[in-house]
Amino acid sequence: MNARPTVELLFDFGQRQWVGRLFLPDTVGEIVTLEDVLTPLNDDREFLPVATADPPFVWIVNKQALCRARWSFDSIIDLEKHTPWDRRERVRIELYPETSLAGYLVVVYQREGFSRVQDFLNMPHRFIPVIDQNQPWVWFINKRHILRIGHVHD
């Protein structure tokens, strides 16, 4: 029997951060994609299980309390294998409490007639993916913690 697939993320709760393994759906392929990570973050459940090595627990995490999670890669080339580049928008995001980041909002779940960044942000999904401008990281930002987003027009 194969172990359930996981991905290691840094979980940021504003005042507290820790590293854990997010459990992914059993249907995940050999290469984990951005959508694979978004699925458990954006489903209807209020809590999700996260395994930590130290201490060796499975924590049941309240998604509303999670400000953001970071998926790190060794290089941009490695990141590109896991992340779709169909549409991305350059943004600066200010989060509560007093955190900001700049990067590229990856527009997923795109629907016809939804062409603006605002349209994407108003969709019912809880977390949005943002590729860090300076590091090979993808941030999964909880929209509840966003104060404002600046859309940079290139």
XYZ file of C-alpha atoms in Angstrom:
154
model
C 0.000 0.000 0.000
C 1.367 3.399 -1.002
C 1.557 6.242 1.484
C -0.791 9.150 0.925
C 0.930 11.937 -1.054
C 2.045 15.029 0.856
C 3.860 18.280 0.166
C 6.017 20.178 2.648
C 4.888 23.748 3.320
C 5.770 26.563 5.686
C 2.559 27.537 7.495
C 2.305 31.189 8.566
C -0.325 32.214 11.116
C 0.869 35.820 11.417
C 2.486 35.527 14.848
C 3.623 31.928 14.416
C 5.231 29.830 11.662
C 6.021 26.133 11.356
C 6.815 23.538 8.713
C 4.496 20.635 8.052
C 3.361 18.172 5.411
C 0.000 18.852 3.812
C -1.913 15.704 2.865
C -2.952 15.706 -0.797
C -5.706 13.817 -2.641
C -4.887 10.206 -3.550
C -5.321 11.089 -7.223
C -2.135 13.223 -7.330
C 0.315 12.182 -10.038
C 4.088 11.806 -9.929
C 4.621 15.570 -10.256
C 2.606 17.565 -7.738
C 0.973 20.593 -9.360
C -0.234 23.897 -8.041
C -3.833 22.700 -8.385
C -3.022 19.593 -6.309
C -1.974 21.821 -3.399
C -4.896 24.210 -3.848
C -7.474 21.396 -3.716
C -7.307 20.707 0.058
C -6.798 24.402 0.838
C -9.888 25.451 -1.134
C -12.308 22.614 -0.433
C -15.363 23.065 1.807
C -13.767 21.697 4.977
C -12.971 24.241 7.707
C -10.014 22.196 9.020
C -7.271 20.184 7.361
C -4.705 17.686 8.682
C -1.024 18.646 8.635
C 1.780 16.345 9.813
C 4.854 17.713 11.612
C 8.120 15.953 12.409
C 9.001 17.899 15.559
C 6.855 17.308 17.487
C 5.609 14.185 15.645
C 1.925 15.105 15.446
C -0.866 15.344 12.947
C -2.332 18.766 13.643
C -5.873 19.668 12.633
C -5.446 23.209 11.276
C -8.168 25.868 11.103
C -7.963 27.252 7.556
C -9.418 30.617 8.563
C -6.510 31.185 10.963
C -3.899 30.313 8.326
C -2.599 33.557 6.811
C -0.481 31.923 4.107
C 1.507 28.827 3.277
C 4.787 28.697 1.338
C 5.837 25.954 -1.084
C 9.601 26.200 -1.649
C 11.626 24.931 -4.603
C 15.357 24.600 -5.239
C 15.204 26.744 -8.385
C 12.872 28.589 -10.735
C 13.257 25.727 -13.226
C 12.026 23.281 -10.576
C 9.138 25.612 -9.707
C 8.086 25.849 -13.373
C 7.610 22.043 -13.533
C 4.900 22.310 -10.869
C 3.242 25.617 -11.708
C 1.104 26.522 -14.736
C 2.103 29.730 -16.480
C -0.992 30.198 -18.655
C -1.908 33.469 -16.989
C -0.165 35.422 -14.297
C -0.542 39.013 -13.156
C 2.132 41.065 -11.411
C 0.867 42.187 -7.985
C 1.875 43.625 -4.635
C -0.134 42.280 -1.713
C -0.479 43.778 1.755
C -1.583 41.312 4.420
C -2.735 41.601 7.986
C -0.727 41.869 10.197
C 1.857 44.166 8.564
C 3.220 41.823 5.914
C 3.587 42.427 2.225
C 4.905 40.547 -0.769
C 5.426 41.155 -4.453
C 5.064 38.540 -7.128
C 2.860 37.015 -9.774
C -0.723 36.016 -9.080
C -1.358 32.751 -10.941
C -4.876 32.870 -12.327
C -6.392 29.404 -11.985
C -10.019 28.286 -12.228
C -10.484 30.891 -14.951
C -14.025 31.243 -16.269
C -15.260 32.929 -19.395
C -16.148 36.559 -18.788
C -13.805 36.795 -15.799
C -10.852 38.687 -17.224
C -9.912 41.125 -14.447
C -7.808 40.351 -11.370
C -10.770 41.548 -9.304
C -12.998 38.912 -10.953
C -10.565 36.175 -9.941
C -10.278 37.510 -6.380
C -14.069 37.576 -6.010
C -14.402 33.886 -6.844
C -15.353 31.750 -3.817
C -11.928 30.093 -3.418
C -10.298 30.705 -0.045
C -6.619 30.669 -1.111
C -4.896 32.239 -4.113
C -1.450 31.266 -5.475
C 1.264 33.918 -5.825
C 4.752 33.221 -7.174
C 7.293 35.190 -5.136
C 9.099 37.856 -7.139
C 12.497 37.217 -5.518
C 12.585 33.549 -4.470
C 11.587 30.182 -6.024
C 8.495 30.024 -3.808
C 4.747 29.820 -4.303
C 2.675 31.480 -1.601
C -0.889 30.299 -1.018
C -2.543 33.410 0.409
C -5.730 33.249 2.459
C -7.919 36.005 0.990
C -9.369 36.752 4.461
C -5.978 38.182 5.485
C -5.526 40.469 2.461
C -5.837 44.188 3.145
C -5.261 45.247 -0.444
C -3.716 44.168 -3.730
C -1.951 46.445 -6.173
C -2.166 45.195 -9.754
C 0.997 46.239 -11.610
C 0.402 46.929 -15.301
C 3.515 46.004 -17.305
